[in-house]
XYZ file of C-alpha atoms in Angstrom:
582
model
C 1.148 24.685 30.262
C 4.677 25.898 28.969
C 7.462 24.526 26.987
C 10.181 24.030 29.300
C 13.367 26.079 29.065
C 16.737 25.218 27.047
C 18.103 24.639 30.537
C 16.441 21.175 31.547
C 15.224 20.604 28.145
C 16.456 17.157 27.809
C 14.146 15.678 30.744
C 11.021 17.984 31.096
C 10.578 18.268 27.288
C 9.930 14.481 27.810
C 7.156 14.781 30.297
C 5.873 17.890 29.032
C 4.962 15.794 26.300
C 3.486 12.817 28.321
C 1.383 15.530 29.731
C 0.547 17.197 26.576
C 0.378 14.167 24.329
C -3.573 14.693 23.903
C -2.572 17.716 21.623
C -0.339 15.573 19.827
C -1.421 14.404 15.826
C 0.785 11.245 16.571
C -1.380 10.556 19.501
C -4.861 10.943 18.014
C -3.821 8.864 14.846
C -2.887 5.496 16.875
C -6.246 6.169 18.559
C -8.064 6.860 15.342
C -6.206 3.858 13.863
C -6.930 1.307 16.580
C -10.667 2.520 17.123
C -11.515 1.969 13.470
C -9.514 -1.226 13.470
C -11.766 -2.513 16.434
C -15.049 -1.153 14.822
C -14.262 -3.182 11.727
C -13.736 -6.210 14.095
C -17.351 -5.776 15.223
C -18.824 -5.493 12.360
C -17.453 -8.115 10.329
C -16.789 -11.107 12.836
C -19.995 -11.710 14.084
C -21.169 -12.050 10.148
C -19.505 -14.607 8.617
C -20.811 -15.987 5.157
C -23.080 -18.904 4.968
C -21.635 -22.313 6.104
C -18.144 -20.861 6.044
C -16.606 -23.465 8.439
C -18.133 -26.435 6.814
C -17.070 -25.099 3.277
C -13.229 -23.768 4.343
C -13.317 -27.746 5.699
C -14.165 -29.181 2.616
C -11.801 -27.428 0.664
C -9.128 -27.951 2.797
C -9.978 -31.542 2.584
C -9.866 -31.953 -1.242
C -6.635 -29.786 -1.138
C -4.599 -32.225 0.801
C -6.247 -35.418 -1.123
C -5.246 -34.078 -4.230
C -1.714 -33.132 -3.074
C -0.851 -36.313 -1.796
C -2.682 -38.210 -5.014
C -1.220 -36.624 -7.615
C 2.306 -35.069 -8.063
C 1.297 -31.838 -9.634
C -1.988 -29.080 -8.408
C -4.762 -31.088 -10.201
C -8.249 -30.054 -11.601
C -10.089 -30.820 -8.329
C -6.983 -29.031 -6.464
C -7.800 -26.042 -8.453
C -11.527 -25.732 -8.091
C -11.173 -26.654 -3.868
C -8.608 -23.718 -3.999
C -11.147 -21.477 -5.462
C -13.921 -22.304 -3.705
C -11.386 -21.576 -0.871
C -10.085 -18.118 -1.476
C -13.650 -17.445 -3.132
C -15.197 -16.731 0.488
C -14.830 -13.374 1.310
C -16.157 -11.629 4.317
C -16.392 -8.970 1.974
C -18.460 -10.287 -0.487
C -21.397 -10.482 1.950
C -24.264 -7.886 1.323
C -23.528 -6.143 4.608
C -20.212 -5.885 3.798
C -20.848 -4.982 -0.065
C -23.169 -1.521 1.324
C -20.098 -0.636 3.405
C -18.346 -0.574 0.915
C -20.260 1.371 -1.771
C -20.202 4.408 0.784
C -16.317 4.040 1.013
C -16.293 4.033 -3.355
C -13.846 6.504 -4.688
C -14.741 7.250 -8.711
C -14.403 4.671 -11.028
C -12.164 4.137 -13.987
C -12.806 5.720 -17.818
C -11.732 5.904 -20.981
C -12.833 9.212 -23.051
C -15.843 11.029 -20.921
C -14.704 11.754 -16.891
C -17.977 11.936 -15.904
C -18.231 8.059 -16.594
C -16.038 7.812 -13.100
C -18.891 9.073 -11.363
C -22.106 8.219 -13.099
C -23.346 5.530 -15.859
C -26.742 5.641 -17.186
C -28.576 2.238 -17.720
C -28.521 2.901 -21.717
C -24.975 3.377 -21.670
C -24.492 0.523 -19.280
C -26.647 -1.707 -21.566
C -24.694 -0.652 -24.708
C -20.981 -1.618 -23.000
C -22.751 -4.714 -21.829
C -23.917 -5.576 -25.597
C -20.368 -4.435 -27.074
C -18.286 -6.662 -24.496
C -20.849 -10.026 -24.633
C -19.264 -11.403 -27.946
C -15.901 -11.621 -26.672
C -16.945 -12.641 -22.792
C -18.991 -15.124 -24.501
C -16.116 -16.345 -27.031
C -13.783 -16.810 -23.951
C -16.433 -18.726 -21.904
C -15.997 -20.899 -24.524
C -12.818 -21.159 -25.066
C -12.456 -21.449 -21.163
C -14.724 -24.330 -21.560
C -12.615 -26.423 -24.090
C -9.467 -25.529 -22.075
C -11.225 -27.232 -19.135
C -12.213 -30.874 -21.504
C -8.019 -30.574 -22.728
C -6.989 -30.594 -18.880
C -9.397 -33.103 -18.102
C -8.382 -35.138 -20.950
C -4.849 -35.126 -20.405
C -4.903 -35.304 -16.674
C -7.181 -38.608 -17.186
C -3.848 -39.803 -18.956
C -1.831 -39.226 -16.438
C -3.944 -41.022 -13.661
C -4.186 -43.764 -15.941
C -0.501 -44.388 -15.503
C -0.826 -44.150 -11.981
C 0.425 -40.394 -11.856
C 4.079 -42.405 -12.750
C 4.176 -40.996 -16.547
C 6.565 -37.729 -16.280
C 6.077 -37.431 -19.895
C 1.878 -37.486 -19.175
C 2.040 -35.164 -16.052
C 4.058 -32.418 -17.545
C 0.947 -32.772 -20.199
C -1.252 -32.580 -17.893
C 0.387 -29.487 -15.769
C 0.498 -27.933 -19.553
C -2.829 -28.312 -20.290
C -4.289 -26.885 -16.874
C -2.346 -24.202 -16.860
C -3.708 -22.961 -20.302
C -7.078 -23.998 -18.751
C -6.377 -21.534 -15.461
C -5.086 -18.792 -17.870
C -8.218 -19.009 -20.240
C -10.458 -18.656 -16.762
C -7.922 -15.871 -15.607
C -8.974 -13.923 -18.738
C -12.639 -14.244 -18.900
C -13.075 -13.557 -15.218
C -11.379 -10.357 -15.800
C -11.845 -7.202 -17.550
C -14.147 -9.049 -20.149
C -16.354 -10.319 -17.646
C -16.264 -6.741 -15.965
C -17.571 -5.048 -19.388
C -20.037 -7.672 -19.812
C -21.808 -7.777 -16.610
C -21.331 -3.377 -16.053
C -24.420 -1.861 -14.239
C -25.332 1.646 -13.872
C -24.134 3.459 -11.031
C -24.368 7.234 -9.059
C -21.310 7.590 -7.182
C -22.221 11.051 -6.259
C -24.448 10.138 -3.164
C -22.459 7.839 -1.639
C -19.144 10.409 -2.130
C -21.251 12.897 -0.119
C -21.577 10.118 2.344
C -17.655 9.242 2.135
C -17.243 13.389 2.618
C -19.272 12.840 5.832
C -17.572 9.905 7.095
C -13.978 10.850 6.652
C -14.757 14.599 7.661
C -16.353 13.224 11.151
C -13.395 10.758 11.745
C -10.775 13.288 11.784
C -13.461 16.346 13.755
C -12.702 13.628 16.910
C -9.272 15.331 18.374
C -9.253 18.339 16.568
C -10.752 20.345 19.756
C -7.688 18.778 21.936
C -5.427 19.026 19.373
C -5.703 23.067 19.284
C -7.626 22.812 16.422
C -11.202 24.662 15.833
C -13.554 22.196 14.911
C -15.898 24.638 12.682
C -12.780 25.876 11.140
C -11.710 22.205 10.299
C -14.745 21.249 9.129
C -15.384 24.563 7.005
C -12.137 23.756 4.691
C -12.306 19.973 4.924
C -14.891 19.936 1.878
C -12.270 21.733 -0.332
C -9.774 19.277 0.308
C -11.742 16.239 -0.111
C -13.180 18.148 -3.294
C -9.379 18.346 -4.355
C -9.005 14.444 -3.569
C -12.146 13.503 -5.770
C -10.766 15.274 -9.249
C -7.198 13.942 -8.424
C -8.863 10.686 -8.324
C -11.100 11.390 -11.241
C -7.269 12.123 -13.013
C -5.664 9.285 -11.661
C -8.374 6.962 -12.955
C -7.977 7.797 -16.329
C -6.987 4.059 -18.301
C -4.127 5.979 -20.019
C -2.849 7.515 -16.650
C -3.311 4.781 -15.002
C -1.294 2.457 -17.558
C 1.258 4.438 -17.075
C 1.290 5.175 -13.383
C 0.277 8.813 -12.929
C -2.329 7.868 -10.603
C -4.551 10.117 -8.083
C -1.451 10.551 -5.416
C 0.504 12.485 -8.000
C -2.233 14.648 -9.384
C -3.752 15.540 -5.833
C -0.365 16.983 -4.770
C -0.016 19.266 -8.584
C -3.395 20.281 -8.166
C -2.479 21.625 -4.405
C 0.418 23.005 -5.603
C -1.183 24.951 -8.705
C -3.930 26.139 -6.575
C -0.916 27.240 -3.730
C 1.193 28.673 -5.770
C -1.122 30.958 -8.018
C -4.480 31.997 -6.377
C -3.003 30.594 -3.229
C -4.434 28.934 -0.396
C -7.556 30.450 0.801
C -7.418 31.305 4.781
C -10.475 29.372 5.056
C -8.522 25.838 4.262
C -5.719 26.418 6.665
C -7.578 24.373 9.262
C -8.146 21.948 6.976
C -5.036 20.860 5.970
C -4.025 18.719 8.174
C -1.269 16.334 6.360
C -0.079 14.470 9.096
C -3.110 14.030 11.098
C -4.559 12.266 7.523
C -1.570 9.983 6.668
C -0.573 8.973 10.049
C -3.699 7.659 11.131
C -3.566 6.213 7.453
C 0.036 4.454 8.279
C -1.546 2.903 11.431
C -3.971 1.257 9.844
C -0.933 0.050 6.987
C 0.180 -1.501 9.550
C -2.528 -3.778 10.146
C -2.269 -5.475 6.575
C 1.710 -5.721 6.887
C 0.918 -9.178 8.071
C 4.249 -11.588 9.599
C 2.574 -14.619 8.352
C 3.106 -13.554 4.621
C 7.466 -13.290 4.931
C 7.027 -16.752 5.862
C 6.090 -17.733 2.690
C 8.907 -16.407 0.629
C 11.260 -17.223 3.982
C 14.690 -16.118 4.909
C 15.770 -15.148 1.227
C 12.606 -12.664 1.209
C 14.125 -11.049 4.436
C 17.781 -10.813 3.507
C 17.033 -8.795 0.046
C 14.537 -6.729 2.267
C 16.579 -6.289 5.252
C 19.864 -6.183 4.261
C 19.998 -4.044 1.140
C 17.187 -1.178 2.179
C 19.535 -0.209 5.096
C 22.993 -0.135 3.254
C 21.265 1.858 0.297
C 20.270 4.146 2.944
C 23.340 4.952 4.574
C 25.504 4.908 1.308
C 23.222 6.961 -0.137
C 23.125 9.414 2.644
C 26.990 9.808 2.230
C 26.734 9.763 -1.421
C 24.404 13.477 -0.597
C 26.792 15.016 1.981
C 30.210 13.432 0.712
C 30.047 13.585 -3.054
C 27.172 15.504 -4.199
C 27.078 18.452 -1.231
C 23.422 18.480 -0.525
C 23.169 21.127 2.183
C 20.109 20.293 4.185
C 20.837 16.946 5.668
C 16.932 16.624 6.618
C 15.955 16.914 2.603
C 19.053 14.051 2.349
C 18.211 11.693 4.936
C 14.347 11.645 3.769
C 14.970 11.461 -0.189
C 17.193 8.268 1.193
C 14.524 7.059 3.115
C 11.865 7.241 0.570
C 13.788 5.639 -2.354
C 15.390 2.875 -0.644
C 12.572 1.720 1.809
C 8.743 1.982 0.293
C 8.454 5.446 -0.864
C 5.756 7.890 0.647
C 5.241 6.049 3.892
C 8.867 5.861 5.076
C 9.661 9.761 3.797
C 6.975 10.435 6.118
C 8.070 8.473 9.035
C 11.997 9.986 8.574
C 10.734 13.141 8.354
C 8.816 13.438 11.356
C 12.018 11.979 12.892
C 14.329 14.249 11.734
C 11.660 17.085 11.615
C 12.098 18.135 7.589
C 10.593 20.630 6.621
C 7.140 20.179 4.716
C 8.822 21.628 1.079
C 11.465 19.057 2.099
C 8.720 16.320 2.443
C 7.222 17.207 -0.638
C 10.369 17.107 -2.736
C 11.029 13.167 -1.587
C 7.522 12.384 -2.437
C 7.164 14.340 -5.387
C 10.417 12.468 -7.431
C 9.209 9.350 -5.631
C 6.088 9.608 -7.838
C 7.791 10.693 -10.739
C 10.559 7.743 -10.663
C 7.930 5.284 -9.597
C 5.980 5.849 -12.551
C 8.758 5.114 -15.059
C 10.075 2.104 -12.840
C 6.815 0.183 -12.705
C 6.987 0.521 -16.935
C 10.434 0.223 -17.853
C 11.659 -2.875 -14.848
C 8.948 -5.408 -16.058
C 9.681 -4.525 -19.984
C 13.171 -5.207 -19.237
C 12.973 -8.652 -16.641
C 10.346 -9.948 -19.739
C 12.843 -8.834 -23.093
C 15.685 -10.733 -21.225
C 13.404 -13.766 -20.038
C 14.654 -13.297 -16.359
C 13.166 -15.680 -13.954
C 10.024 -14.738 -11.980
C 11.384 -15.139 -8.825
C 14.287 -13.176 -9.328
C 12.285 -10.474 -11.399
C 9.135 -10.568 -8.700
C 12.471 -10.027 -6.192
C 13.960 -6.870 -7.718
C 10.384 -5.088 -8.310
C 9.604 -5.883 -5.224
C 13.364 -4.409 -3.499
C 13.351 -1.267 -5.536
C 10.157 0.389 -6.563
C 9.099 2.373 -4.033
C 4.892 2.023 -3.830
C 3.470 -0.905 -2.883
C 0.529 -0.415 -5.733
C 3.342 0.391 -8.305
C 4.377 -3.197 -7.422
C 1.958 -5.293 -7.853
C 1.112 -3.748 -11.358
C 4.431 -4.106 -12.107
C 5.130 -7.790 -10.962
C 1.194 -8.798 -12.535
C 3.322 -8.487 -16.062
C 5.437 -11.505 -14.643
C 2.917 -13.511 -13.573
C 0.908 -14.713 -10.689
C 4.291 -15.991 -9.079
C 6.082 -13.050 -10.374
C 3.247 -10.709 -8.957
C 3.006 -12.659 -5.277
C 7.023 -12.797 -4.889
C 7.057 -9.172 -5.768
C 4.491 -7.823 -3.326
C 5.394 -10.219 -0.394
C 9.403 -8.526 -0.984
C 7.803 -5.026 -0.624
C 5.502 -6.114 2.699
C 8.930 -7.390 3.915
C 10.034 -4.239 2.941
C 7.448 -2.130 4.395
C 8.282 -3.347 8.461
C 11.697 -1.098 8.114
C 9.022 1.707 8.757
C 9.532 1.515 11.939
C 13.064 0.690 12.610
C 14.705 2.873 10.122
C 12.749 5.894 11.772
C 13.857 5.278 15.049
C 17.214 4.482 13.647
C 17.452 7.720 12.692
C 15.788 9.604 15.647
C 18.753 8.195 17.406
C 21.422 9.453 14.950
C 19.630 13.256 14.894
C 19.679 13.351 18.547
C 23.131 11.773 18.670
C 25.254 13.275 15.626
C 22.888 15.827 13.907
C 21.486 17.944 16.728
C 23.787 17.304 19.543
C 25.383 20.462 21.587
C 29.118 19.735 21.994
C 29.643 18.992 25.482
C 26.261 18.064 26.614
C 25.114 14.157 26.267
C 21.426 13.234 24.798
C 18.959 11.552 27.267
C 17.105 8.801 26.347
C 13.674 10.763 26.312
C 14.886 13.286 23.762
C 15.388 10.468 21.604
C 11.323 9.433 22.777
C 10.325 13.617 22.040
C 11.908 12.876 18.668
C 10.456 9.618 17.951
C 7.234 9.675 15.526
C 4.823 7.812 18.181
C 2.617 7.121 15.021
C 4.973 4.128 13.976
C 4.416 2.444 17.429
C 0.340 2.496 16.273
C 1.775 1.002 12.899
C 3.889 -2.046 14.428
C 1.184 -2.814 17.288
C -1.193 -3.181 14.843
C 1.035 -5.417 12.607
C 1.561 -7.755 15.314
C -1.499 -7.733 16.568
C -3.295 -8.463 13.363
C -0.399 -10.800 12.545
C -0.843 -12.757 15.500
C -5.088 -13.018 14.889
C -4.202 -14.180 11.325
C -1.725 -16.821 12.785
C -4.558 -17.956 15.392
C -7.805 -17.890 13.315
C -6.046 -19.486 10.375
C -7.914 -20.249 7.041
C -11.238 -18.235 9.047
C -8.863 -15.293 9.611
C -8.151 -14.988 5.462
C -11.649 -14.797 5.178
C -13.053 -12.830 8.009
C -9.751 -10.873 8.755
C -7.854 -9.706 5.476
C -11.070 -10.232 3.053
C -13.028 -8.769 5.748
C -11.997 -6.441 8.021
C -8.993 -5.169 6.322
C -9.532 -5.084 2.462
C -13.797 -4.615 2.840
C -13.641 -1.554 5.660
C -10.110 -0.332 7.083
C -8.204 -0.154 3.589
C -10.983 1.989 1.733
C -10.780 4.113 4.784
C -6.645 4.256 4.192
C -7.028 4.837 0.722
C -8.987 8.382 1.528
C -6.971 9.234 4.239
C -3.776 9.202 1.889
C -5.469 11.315 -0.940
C -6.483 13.774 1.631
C -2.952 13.773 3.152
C -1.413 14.401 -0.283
C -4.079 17.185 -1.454
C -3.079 18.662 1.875
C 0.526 18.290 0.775
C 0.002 20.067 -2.549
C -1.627 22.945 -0.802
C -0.067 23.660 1.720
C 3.239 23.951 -0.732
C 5.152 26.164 -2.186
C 7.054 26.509 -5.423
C 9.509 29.669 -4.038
C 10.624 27.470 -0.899
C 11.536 24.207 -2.814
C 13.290 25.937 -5.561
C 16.043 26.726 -2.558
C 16.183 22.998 -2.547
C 16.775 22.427 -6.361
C 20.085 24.526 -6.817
C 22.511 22.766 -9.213
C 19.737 19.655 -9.433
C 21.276 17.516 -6.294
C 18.021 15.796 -5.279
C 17.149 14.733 -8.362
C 20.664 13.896 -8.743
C 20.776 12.102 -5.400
C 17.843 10.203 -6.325
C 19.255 8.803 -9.290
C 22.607 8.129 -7.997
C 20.945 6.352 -4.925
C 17.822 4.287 -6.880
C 20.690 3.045 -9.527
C 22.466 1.496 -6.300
C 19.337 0.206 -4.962
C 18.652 -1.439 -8.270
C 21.972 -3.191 -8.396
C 21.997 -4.190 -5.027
C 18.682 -5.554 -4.777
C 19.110 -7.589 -8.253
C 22.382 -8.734 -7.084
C 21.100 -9.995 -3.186
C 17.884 -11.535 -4.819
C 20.383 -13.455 -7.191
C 22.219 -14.826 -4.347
C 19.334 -15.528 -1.833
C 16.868 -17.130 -4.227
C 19.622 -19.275 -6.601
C 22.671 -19.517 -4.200
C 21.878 -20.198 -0.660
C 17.940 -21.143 -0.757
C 17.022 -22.595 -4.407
C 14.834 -24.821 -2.603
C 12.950 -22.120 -1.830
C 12.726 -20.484 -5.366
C 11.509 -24.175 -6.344
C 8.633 -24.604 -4.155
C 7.353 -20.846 -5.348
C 7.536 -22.599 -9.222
C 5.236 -24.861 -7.887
């Protein structure tokens, strides 16, 4: 079949597409999404862990005794809550073999082969050089634990009535809480190490992934034995950016494998350039968007509720103004000729980075150089945010809250976040990453948001009004995947309850579909990197006005988000910043 004429363009583009949406990446990645979605469901939900019901019950039990006894989270509060959040669909052996063939390599130090392979003598040597310390904070975990009991003793003796005795009390369990924090960590990581062979079950992963994305590629125009013929290379690619990324010292600093798979592209572009035989292969969009659908299944409705209205204001209300200020701010003030490269560097730095540059570009059809621009100084600015916003909120002793609220509003990956807010604390770290899933739902709306303006104001004929299905031919069809599964996994959550944490998001979603969505995104951005090249961004780079935009824009973003958090969480809803303190 034919692409209709420029002559009735505005309705039979529309239902040339309906007919030839089987071709269609956007298409095959809700599909792809959904179907892997559904085969997690089966797998996990008919294997829950042992007396899961009866435990979750006891738990919840002891959790509301102990809230209405005493008048702060108690001892017995504590350990119910553990033994809560301690089951984990996950966990279960089943669920623990799935996941070693979804690994990606492991962290190290000095020697990169340690990502991928440990010998038992080695592994027997870091468990010997780690046991003194795990064993010292056992201990000291152990006298933290007699303190709280001690003092919280105290304070029942007075009937719970003592303020003087409970804040004690509160004291001396948190210390006991942050002494268990630390030996259940990294120490008791080291200590406990066992040798491993990732190589096997990467070959397996190579498998997997490469069979996933073979399904459509016939339909899609694509030959399958080409596709599969380059798909090693990329994946290859993926491995040693993750290999990179994994590095401590990288890592501490945020250079991780996203970064490094799209300079390793680019080198190998750019240089040797792309071998024919990859061009198949590289299938960018295919790889993140079926990635982005299944996103969408952990952005879960249930978790704005527990930060509440102030969470959505500083989400909702400063990501679009930055947006279309700094959008001006590029064609206005700094000039920025390609309104495509403007409207997706705007996107990516004032909504959640990578996902929502991808999203607006497909909306406003960027060019891929474009794309990899936006992404490329999202990286870059991401990695000095996550360092230099915590250092800051910590020097000035800024509140939690409001610091969890600012990371959260202004750096752009959702990773990046949660390392960042950890160096607040655990209410720092949950504020901060429950902002960014907040965030993270303007996926959707600010793409169609601006598939209307480009049809409207961009790439309007003078004279001739836009139909409602060239808006739809514009529209990335991947974000419907991404909100249906949102609500849909939102709404099982909200039905299934405390079972749902357990079988749902420490099943389903973190033990099968988010390994899955972790690959699919390296792949994507190895794709990215080669399918780039230097000669066609440097057009894009004249006088410095991204980088300049980016600046400009993130420095409003950072003052506007700091400023609405401010007012939401101390102004209009303290109540709500006092419960989080809680």
């Amino acid at each position: 079949m034919t692409a209709p004429t420029n002559s009735d363009v505005v309705v039979d583009k529309g239902k040339w597409e309906w007919s030839e949406m089987w071709k269609k990446e956007d298409w095959w990645a809700i599909w792809l999404g959904f179907a892997i979605l559904a085969v997690g469901l089966m797998i996990f939900l008919p294997r829950p862990p042992a007396e899961m019901h009866e435990k979750l019950t006891r738990a919840e039990n002891t959790l509301s005794a102990e809230a209405a006894r005493a008048t702060f989270q108690t001892i017995e509060w504590h350990l119910a809550n553990d033994a809560k959040s301690g089951l984990r669909a996950r966990n279960e052996p089943y669920a623990k073999s799935i996941g070693q063939w979804l690994q990606r390599p492991g962290r190290w130090s000095s020697n990169p082969l340690e990502s991928l392979y440990l010998s038992e003598e080695a592994a027997a040597a870091r468990r010997a050089a780690a046991l003194p310390a795990y064993e010292e904070a056992q201990e000291k975990t152990k006298a933290a634990l007699a303190n709280a009991k001690t003092a919280q003793a105290m304070a029942e003796a007075a009937g719970f009535q003592s303020t003087a005795l409970n804040d004690q009390a509160e004291t001396a369990i948190s210390e006991w809480r942050q002494a268990r924090e630390k030996e259940r960590g990294s120490l008791r990581s080291r200590a406990t190490v066992q040798a491993y062979n990732k190589i096997p079950y990467l070959i397996g992963a190579l498998v997997i992934t490469m069979l996933i994305f073979s399904i459509g590629t016939r339909f899609m125009g694509i030959s399958t034995a080409k596709f599969i013929q380059g798909f090693w290379f990329v994946f290859l690619l993926a491995v040693v950016a993750e290999i990179i990324g994994n590095q401590t010292t990288m890592r501490e600093y945020g250079f991780g494998a996203i970064i490094w798979a799209i300079l390793g592209g680019m080198l190998i572009s750019n240089t040797v350039g792309t071998p024919a035989f990859l061009k198949a292969a590289l299938q960018t969009e295919y790889f993140i968007k079926t990635g982005l659908v299944l996103l969408g299944a952990e952005i879960l409705f249930g978790k704005m509720l527990a930060i509440g209205l102030p969470g959505i204001f500083v989400a909702w209300v400063v990501t679009p103004t930055v947006l279309i200020l700094t959008y001006i701010l590029g064609q206005k003030v700094i000039g920025l000729q390609s309104k495509t490269l403007n409207i997706t560097v705007s996107a990516d730095m004032s909504v959640c980075g990578v996902s929502a540059a991808i999203a607006t570009a497909a909306a406003c059809r960027a060019k891929k150089e474009e794309l990899t621009i936006a992404i490329g100084m999202s990286m870059l600015f991401t990695a000095v945010m996550m360092i230099a916003l915590p250092t800051f909120i910590v020097a000035v002793g800024m509140h939690p809250v409001l610091g969890g609220a600012w990371i959260g509003g202004t750096i752009d990956s959702t990773g990046a976040v949660v390392a960042a807010g950890a160096f607040l604390g655990e209410t720092g770290m949950f504020v901060a990453a429950t902002i960014k899933m907040i965030q993270n739902v303007m996926i959707g709306i600010i793409a169609f948001g601006v598939a209307v303006y480009w049809c409207a104001r961009v790439d309007c004929v003078q004279g001739q009004t836009v139909s409602k299905m060239e808006i739809w031919y514009r529209f990335p069809k991947f974000v419907l995947g991404f909100i249906s599964a949102s609500i849909i996994f939102s709404a099982m959550l909200a039905y299934m309850g405390s079972v749902g944490d357990v079988m749902i998001d420490q099943g389903v979603l973190r033990g099968f579909s988010r390994p899955l969505r972790d690959w699919f995104f390296i792949l994507a951005f190895a794709s990215i990197g080669l399918s780039s090249n230097f000669r066609e961004m440097a057009a894009h780079f004249k006088g410095g006005k991204p980088a300049i935009l980016y600046v400009c824009g993130q420095s409003l973003n950072v003052a506007l988000t700091l400023l609405m958090a401010y007012i939401m969480f101390f102004l209009v809803f303290p109540g709500v910043t006092e419960s989080l303190m809680q």
